[in-house]
Amino acid sequence: GDSVTQMEGPVTLSEEAFLTINCTYTATGYPSLFWYVQYPGEGLQLLLKATKADDKGSNKGFEATYRKETTSFHLEKGSVQVSDSAVYFCALSEDSGGGADGLTFGKGTHLIIQP
Amino acid sequence: GAGVSQSPRYKVAKRGQDVALRCDPISGHVSLFWYQQALGQGPEFLTYFQNEAQLDKSGLPSDRFFAERPEGSVSTLKIQRTQQEDSAVYLCASRSGWMNTEAFFGQGTRLTVV
């Protein structure tokens, strides 16, 4: 079955540091890939997505590139802020048409940014 | 409302008690999903509705779990004879339909079974 593996946390960085959160996946078909973020006390929010190989998703300074050859979708940001502190989830969906398939999530990476 | 609404936000149940968790999806959204998120884990798929039809319930962990969406809008997840291992956050998500892959999540219901 499908699975998502992401780096264990917590990840603690200083403000303005470079961020990478690794994510690799296993899927039977050609999934769409997502990063969701969960800020303290809030629900899951879509951060960015990519629906096919070599696509780059970007939002709020975060980027991730769909790498089919390495089955990866690593999340990066050039300069993190304290407000980026949250739990980040990598996820996939086999159904790029937005139909029946739910999301398969990784376990989440807790990011802590210190001033 | 503007987003997916879940109620109650918190529920404490005694072991053996039945509980009902409610989800109000975004108006007009065809697809509705329930997920279970254990502490320190990612959400895990429970069940999926397209309008009022429950098309996939493969993730429901036991026959004590039951979900319905009788009019294709509000959904209820019911857990009978709750057990401690049912303690988790239950998330609801809705999606507009075939051409939109973004799922919008509610804030979840935190269920604690004591």
mmCIF file of C-alpha atoms in Angstrom:
data_model
loop_
_atom_site.group_PDB
_atom_site.id
_atom_site.type_symbol
_atom_site.label_atom_id
_atom_site.label_comp_id
_atom_site.label_asym_id
_atom_site.label_seq_id
_atom_site.Cartn_x
_atom_site.Cartn_y
_atom_site.Cartn_z
ATOM 1 C CA GLY A 1 0.000 0.000 0.000
ATOM 2 C CA ASP A 2 0.850 3.661 -0.113
ATOM 3 C CA SER A 3 3.081 5.143 2.549
ATOM 4 C CA VAL A 4 4.849 8.389 3.399
ATOM 5 C CA THR A 5 8.020 8.683 5.447
ATOM 6 C CA GLN A 6 9.217 11.990 6.768
ATOM 7 C CA MET A 7 12.051 12.966 9.054
ATOM 8 C CA GLU A 8 11.491 12.661 12.757
ATOM 9 C CA GLY A 9 11.244 15.743 14.874
ATOM 10 C CA PRO A 10 11.373 17.955 16.661
ATOM 11 C CA VAL A 11 13.520 20.058 14.387
ATOM 12 C CA THR A 12 14.840 23.132 16.168
ATOM 13 C CA LEU A 13 16.333 26.010 14.188
ATOM 14 C CA SER A 14 17.253 29.603 14.780
ATOM 15 C CA GLU A 15 15.363 32.363 13.021
ATOM 16 C CA GLU A 16 16.587 33.005 9.443
ATOM 17 C CA ALA A 17 18.114 29.530 9.150
ATOM 18 C CA PHE A 18 17.611 27.351 6.081
ATOM 19 C CA LEU A 19 15.004 24.617 6.464
ATOM 20 C CA THR A 20 14.759 21.194 4.871
ATOM 21 C CA ILE A 21 12.230 18.585 5.955
ATOM 22 C CA ASN A 22 12.712 15.336 4.069
ATOM 23 C CA CYS A 23 9.786 13.338 2.707
ATOM 24 C CA THR A 24 9.809 10.157 0.651
ATOM 25 C CA TYR A 25 6.863 8.127 -0.516
ATOM 26 C CA THR A 26 5.791 4.742 -1.809
ATOM 27 C CA ALA A 27 2.828 4.560 -4.160
ATOM 28 C CA THR A 28 1.474 2.175 -6.748
ATOM 29 C CA GLY A 29 0.490 4.816 -9.276
ATOM 30 C CA TYR A 30 1.245 8.463 -9.933
ATOM 31 C CA PRO A 31 0.163 10.311 -6.828
ATOM 32 C CA SER A 32 -0.339 13.962 -6.106
ATOM 33 C CA LEU A 33 1.884 15.175 -3.283
ATOM 34 C CA PHE A 34 1.080 17.665 -0.550
ATOM 35 C CA TRP A 35 2.503 19.436 2.451
ATOM 36 C CA TYR A 36 0.026 20.320 5.183
ATOM 37 C CA VAL A 37 0.791 22.488 8.210
ATOM 38 C CA GLN A 38 -0.834 22.447 11.634
ATOM 39 C CA TYR A 39 -0.246 25.566 13.692
ATOM 40 C CA PRO A 40 -0.796 25.334 17.459
ATOM 41 C CA GLY A 41 -4.490 25.146 18.257
ATOM 42 C CA GLU A 42 -5.540 25.126 14.610
ATOM 43 C CA GLY A 43 -6.650 22.585 12.031
ATOM 44 C CA LEU A 44 -4.621 21.180 9.173
ATOM 45 C CA GLN A 45 -4.046 23.639 6.335
ATOM 46 C CA LEU A 46 -2.742 22.923 2.874
ATOM 47 C CA LEU A 47 0.658 24.572 2.466
ATOM 48 C CA LEU A 48 1.534 23.504 -1.066
ATOM 49 C CA LYS A 49 1.027 20.728 -3.573
ATOM 50 C CA ALA A 50 2.380 19.194 -6.774
ATOM 51 C CA THR A 51 0.390 16.939 -9.051
ATOM 52 C CA LYS A 52 3.006 15.536 -11.425
ATOM 53 C CA ALA A 53 6.694 14.801 -11.686
ATOM 54 C CA ASP A 54 9.039 17.814 -11.711
ATOM 55 C CA ASP A 55 6.275 20.166 -10.582
ATOM 56 C CA LYS A 56 7.292 22.621 -7.887
ATOM 57 C CA GLY A 57 4.784 23.687 -5.298
ATOM 58 C CA SER A 58 5.366 26.941 -3.448
ATOM 59 C CA ASN A 59 3.630 29.092 -0.867
ATOM 60 C CA LYS A 60 4.664 31.519 1.900
ATOM 61 C CA GLY A 61 8.342 31.100 0.995
ATOM 62 C CA PHE A 62 8.165 27.303 1.213
ATOM 63 C CA GLU A 63 8.958 25.116 -1.802
ATOM 64 C CA ALA A 64 8.903 21.440 -2.639
ATOM 65 C CA THR A 65 9.684 19.679 -5.928
ATOM 66 C CA TYR A 66 8.062 16.404 -6.975
ATOM 67 C CA ARG A 67 10.990 14.064 -7.718
ATOM 68 C CA LYS A 68 9.731 10.860 -9.255
ATOM 69 C CA GLU A 69 13.206 9.354 -9.684
ATOM 70 C CA THR A 70 13.906 9.579 -5.962
ATOM 71 C CA THR A 71 10.237 9.355 -4.853
ATOM 72 C CA SER A 72 10.751 12.458 -2.765
ATOM 73 C CA PHE A 73 9.012 15.743 -1.986
ATOM 74 C CA HIS A 74 11.329 17.573 0.401
ATOM 75 C CA LEU A 75 10.096 20.817 1.944
ATOM 76 C CA GLU A 76 12.485 23.791 1.922
ATOM 77 C CA LYS A 77 12.510 27.399 3.039
ATOM 78 C CA GLY A 78 15.412 29.764 2.734
ATOM 79 C CA SER A 79 14.884 31.801 5.895
ATOM 80 C CA VAL A 80 12.525 30.597 8.598
ATOM 81 C CA GLN A 81 10.632 32.786 11.039
ATOM 82 C CA VAL A 82 9.336 32.163 14.540
ATOM 83 C CA SER A 83 5.823 32.137 13.075
ATOM 84 C CA ASP A 84 6.740 29.035 11.026
ATOM 85 C CA SER A 85 6.786 26.970 14.213
ATOM 86 C CA ALA A 86 4.207 24.227 13.620
ATOM 87 C CA VAL A 87 3.819 20.561 12.738
ATOM 88 C CA TYR A 88 4.334 19.774 9.056
ATOM 89 C CA PHE A 89 2.796 16.741 7.362
ATOM 90 C CA CYS A 90 3.765 15.302 4.010
ATOM 91 C CA ALA A 91 0.907 13.495 2.272
ATOM 92 C CA LEU A 92 -0.069 11.839 -0.984
ATOM 93 C CA SER A 93 -3.243 11.048 -2.850
ATOM 94 C CA GLU A 94 -3.506 8.561 -5.666
ATOM 95 C CA ASP A 95 -6.549 10.313 -7.091
ATOM 96 C CA SER A 96 -5.286 13.388 -8.915
ATOM 97 C CA GLY A 97 -8.801 14.009 -10.162
ATOM 98 C CA GLY A 98 -9.939 14.873 -6.675
ATOM 99 C CA GLY A 99 -12.376 12.053 -6.366
ATOM 100 C CA ALA A 100 -12.546 9.153 -3.999
ATOM 101 C CA ASP A 101 -9.065 8.708 -2.623
ATOM 102 C CA GLY A 102 -8.239 10.063 0.760
ATOM 103 C CA LEU A 103 -4.832 11.284 1.809
ATOM 104 C CA THR A 104 -2.021 9.126 3.161
ATOM 105 C CA PHE A 105 -0.013 11.132 5.685
ATOM 106 C CA GLY A 106 3.426 10.892 7.186
ATOM 107 C CA LYS A 107 3.786 11.060 10.948
ATOM 108 C CA GLY A 108 4.514 14.767 10.983
ATOM 109 C CA THR A 109 7.581 16.842 11.815
ATOM 110 C CA HIS A 110 7.422 19.322 14.659
ATOM 111 C CA LEU A 111 9.371 22.448 13.714
ATOM 112 C CA ILE A 112 10.489 24.846 16.431
ATOM 113 C CA ILE A 113 12.023 28.172 15.447
ATOM 114 C CA GLN A 114 13.882 30.054 18.157
ATOM 115 C CA PRO A 115 14.346 33.829 18.020
ATOM 116 C CA GLY B 1 -19.945 28.817 7.299
ATOM 117 C CA ALA B 2 -16.592 29.605 5.797
ATOM 118 C CA GLY B 3 -14.858 26.379 6.758
ATOM 119 C CA VAL B 4 -15.361 22.839 7.981
ATOM 120 C CA SER B 5 -16.901 22.848 11.438
ATOM 121 C CA GLN B 6 -16.657 19.988 13.911
ATOM 122 C CA SER B 7 -18.380 19.543 17.237
ATOM 123 C CA PRO B 8 -17.780 19.037 20.012
ATOM 124 C CA ARG B 9 -14.167 20.219 20.084
ATOM 125 C CA TYR B 10 -13.463 18.058 23.119
ATOM 126 C CA LYS B 11 -15.218 14.969 24.401
ATOM 127 C CA VAL B 12 -14.458 12.889 27.461
ATOM 128 C CA ALA B 13 -16.211 9.540 27.529
ATOM 129 C CA LYS B 14 -16.220 6.757 30.058
ATOM 130 C CA ARG B 15 -15.154 3.401 28.705
ATOM 131 C CA GLY B 16 -18.178 1.642 27.269
ATOM 132 C CA GLN B 17 -20.069 4.833 26.503
ATOM 133 C CA ASP B 18 -21.331 5.645 22.987
ATOM 134 C CA VAL B 19 -20.260 8.932 21.375
ATOM 135 C CA ALA B 20 -21.332 10.894 18.305
ATOM 136 C CA LEU B 21 -19.065 13.356 16.548
ATOM 137 C CA ARG B 22 -20.460 15.874 14.100
ATOM 138 C CA CYS B 23 -18.988 17.395 10.960
ATOM 139 C CA ASP B 24 -20.423 20.311 8.987
ATOM 140 C CA PRO B 25 -18.534 20.440 5.676
ATOM 141 C CA ILE B 26 -18.111 23.461 3.472
ATOM 142 C CA SER B 27 -21.432 24.129 1.745
ATOM 143 C CA GLY B 28 -21.687 22.375 -1.590
ATOM 144 C CA HIS B 29 -18.710 20.093 -1.063
ATOM 145 C CA VAL B 30 -19.428 16.676 -2.511
ATOM 146 C CA SER B 31 -16.640 14.681 -0.886
ATOM 147 C CA LEU B 32 -16.308 14.178 2.863
ATOM 148 C CA PHE B 33 -13.627 12.257 4.712
ATOM 149 C CA TRP B 34 -13.064 11.190 8.295
ATOM 150 C CA TYR B 35 -9.583 10.657 9.706
ATOM 151 C CA GLN B 36 -8.265 9.470 13.058
ATOM 152 C CA GLN B 37 -5.113 11.096 14.437
ATOM 153 C CA ALA B 38 -3.478 9.399 17.383
ATOM 154 C CA LEU B 39 -1.110 11.389 19.571
ATOM 155 C CA GLY B 40 2.171 12.035 17.774
ATOM 156 C CA GLN B 41 0.984 10.421 14.557
ATOM 157 C CA GLY B 42 -0.292 11.579 11.217
ATOM 158 C CA PRO B 43 -3.985 11.375 10.378
ATOM 159 C CA GLU B 44 -5.191 7.988 9.169
ATOM 160 C CA PHE B 45 -8.090 7.551 6.764
ATOM 161 C CA LEU B 46 -11.307 6.133 8.196
ATOM 162 C CA THR B 47 -14.076 6.581 5.642
ATOM 163 C CA TYR B 48 -15.229 8.546 2.592
ATOM 164 C CA PHE B 49 -18.574 9.866 1.391
ATOM 165 C CA GLN B 50 -19.571 11.174 -1.987
ATOM 166 C CA ASN B 51 -22.770 13.059 -1.284
ATOM 167 C CA GLU B 52 -24.817 10.669 0.868
ATOM 168 C CA ALA B 53 -23.126 7.510 -0.386
ATOM 169 C CA GLN B 54 -20.435 5.944 1.774
ATOM 170 C CA LEU B 55 -18.092 4.703 -0.932
ATOM 171 C CA ASP B 56 -15.168 3.591 1.201
ATOM 172 C CA LYS B 57 -15.160 2.507 4.828
ATOM 173 C CA SER B 58 -12.035 0.409 4.679
ATOM 174 C CA GLY B 59 -10.279 2.448 7.363
ATOM 175 C CA LEU B 60 -12.852 1.988 10.113
ATOM 176 C CA PRO B 61 -10.979 0.040 12.790
ATOM 177 C CA SER B 62 -13.875 -2.080 14.017
ATOM 178 C CA ASP B 63 -17.611 -2.583 13.727
ATOM 179 C CA ARG B 64 -17.993 -0.248 16.717
ATOM 180 C CA PHE B 65 -17.329 2.636 14.334
ATOM 181 C CA PHE B 66 -20.155 3.853 12.150
ATOM 182 C CA ALA B 67 -20.489 6.948 9.962
ATOM 183 C CA GLU B 68 -23.418 8.444 8.117
ATOM 184 C CA ARG B 69 -24.237 11.415 5.918
ATOM 185 C CA PRO B 70 -27.936 10.968 5.228
ATOM 186 C CA GLU B 71 -28.630 14.171 3.302
ATOM 187 C CA GLY B 72 -25.244 14.592 1.694
ATOM 188 C CA SER B 73 -24.139 17.460 3.906
ATOM 189 C CA VAL B 74 -23.655 17.022 7.670
ATOM 190 C CA SER B 75 -21.936 13.814 8.720
ATOM 191 C CA THR B 76 -21.828 11.993 12.034
ATOM 192 C CA LEU B 77 -19.173 9.555 13.187
ATOM 193 C CA LYS B 78 -20.491 7.281 15.915
ATOM 194 C CA ILE B 79 -18.361 5.104 18.149
ATOM 195 C CA GLN B 80 -20.136 2.494 20.226
ATOM 196 C CA ARG B 81 -18.833 1.052 23.487
ATOM 197 C CA THR B 82 -15.762 3.279 23.468
ATOM 198 C CA GLN B 83 -12.422 1.850 24.525
ATOM 199 C CA GLN B 84 -9.227 3.558 25.620
ATOM 200 C CA GLU B 85 -7.540 2.913 22.291
ATOM 201 C CA ASP B 86 -10.228 5.049 20.639
ATOM 202 C CA SER B 87 -8.702 8.141 22.294
ATOM 203 C CA ALA B 88 -7.534 10.344 19.428
ATOM 204 C CA VAL B 89 -8.366 13.459 17.463
ATOM 205 C CA TYR B 90 -11.019 12.800 14.844
ATOM 206 C CA LEU B 91 -10.678 15.008 11.788
ATOM 207 C CA CYS B 92 -13.225 15.727 9.122
ATOM 208 C CA ALA B 93 -12.303 17.061 5.689
ATOM 209 C CA SER B 94 -14.341 18.087 2.693
ATOM 210 C CA ARG B 95 -13.509 18.575 -0.954
ATOM 211 C CA SER B 96 -15.526 20.211 -3.675
ATOM 212 C CA GLY B 97 -15.460 17.415 -6.199
ATOM 213 C CA TRP B 98 -13.757 15.820 -9.113
ATOM 214 C CA MET B 99 -11.456 18.562 -10.305
ATOM 215 C CA ASN B 100 -10.302 19.923 -6.990
ATOM 216 C CA THR B 101 -7.704 17.987 -5.081
ATOM 217 C CA GLU B 102 -7.492 20.280 -2.055
ATOM 218 C CA ALA B 103 -9.156 18.939 1.061
ATOM 219 C CA PHE B 104 -10.190 21.440 3.750
ATOM 220 C CA PHE B 105 -9.952 20.190 7.303
ATOM 221 C CA GLY B 106 -11.893 20.997 10.413
ATOM 222 C CA GLN B 107 -10.172 21.595 13.748
ATOM 223 C CA GLY B 108 -11.074 18.136 14.907
ATOM 224 C CA THR B 109 -12.716 16.580 17.934
ATOM 225 C CA ARG B 110 -10.365 15.395 20.659
ATOM 226 C CA LEU B 111 -11.852 12.259 22.194
ATOM 227 C CA THR B 112 -10.498 11.020 25.504
ATOM 228 C CA VAL B 113 -11.790 7.719 26.823
ATOM 229 C CA VAL B 114 -11.263 7.242 30.551
#
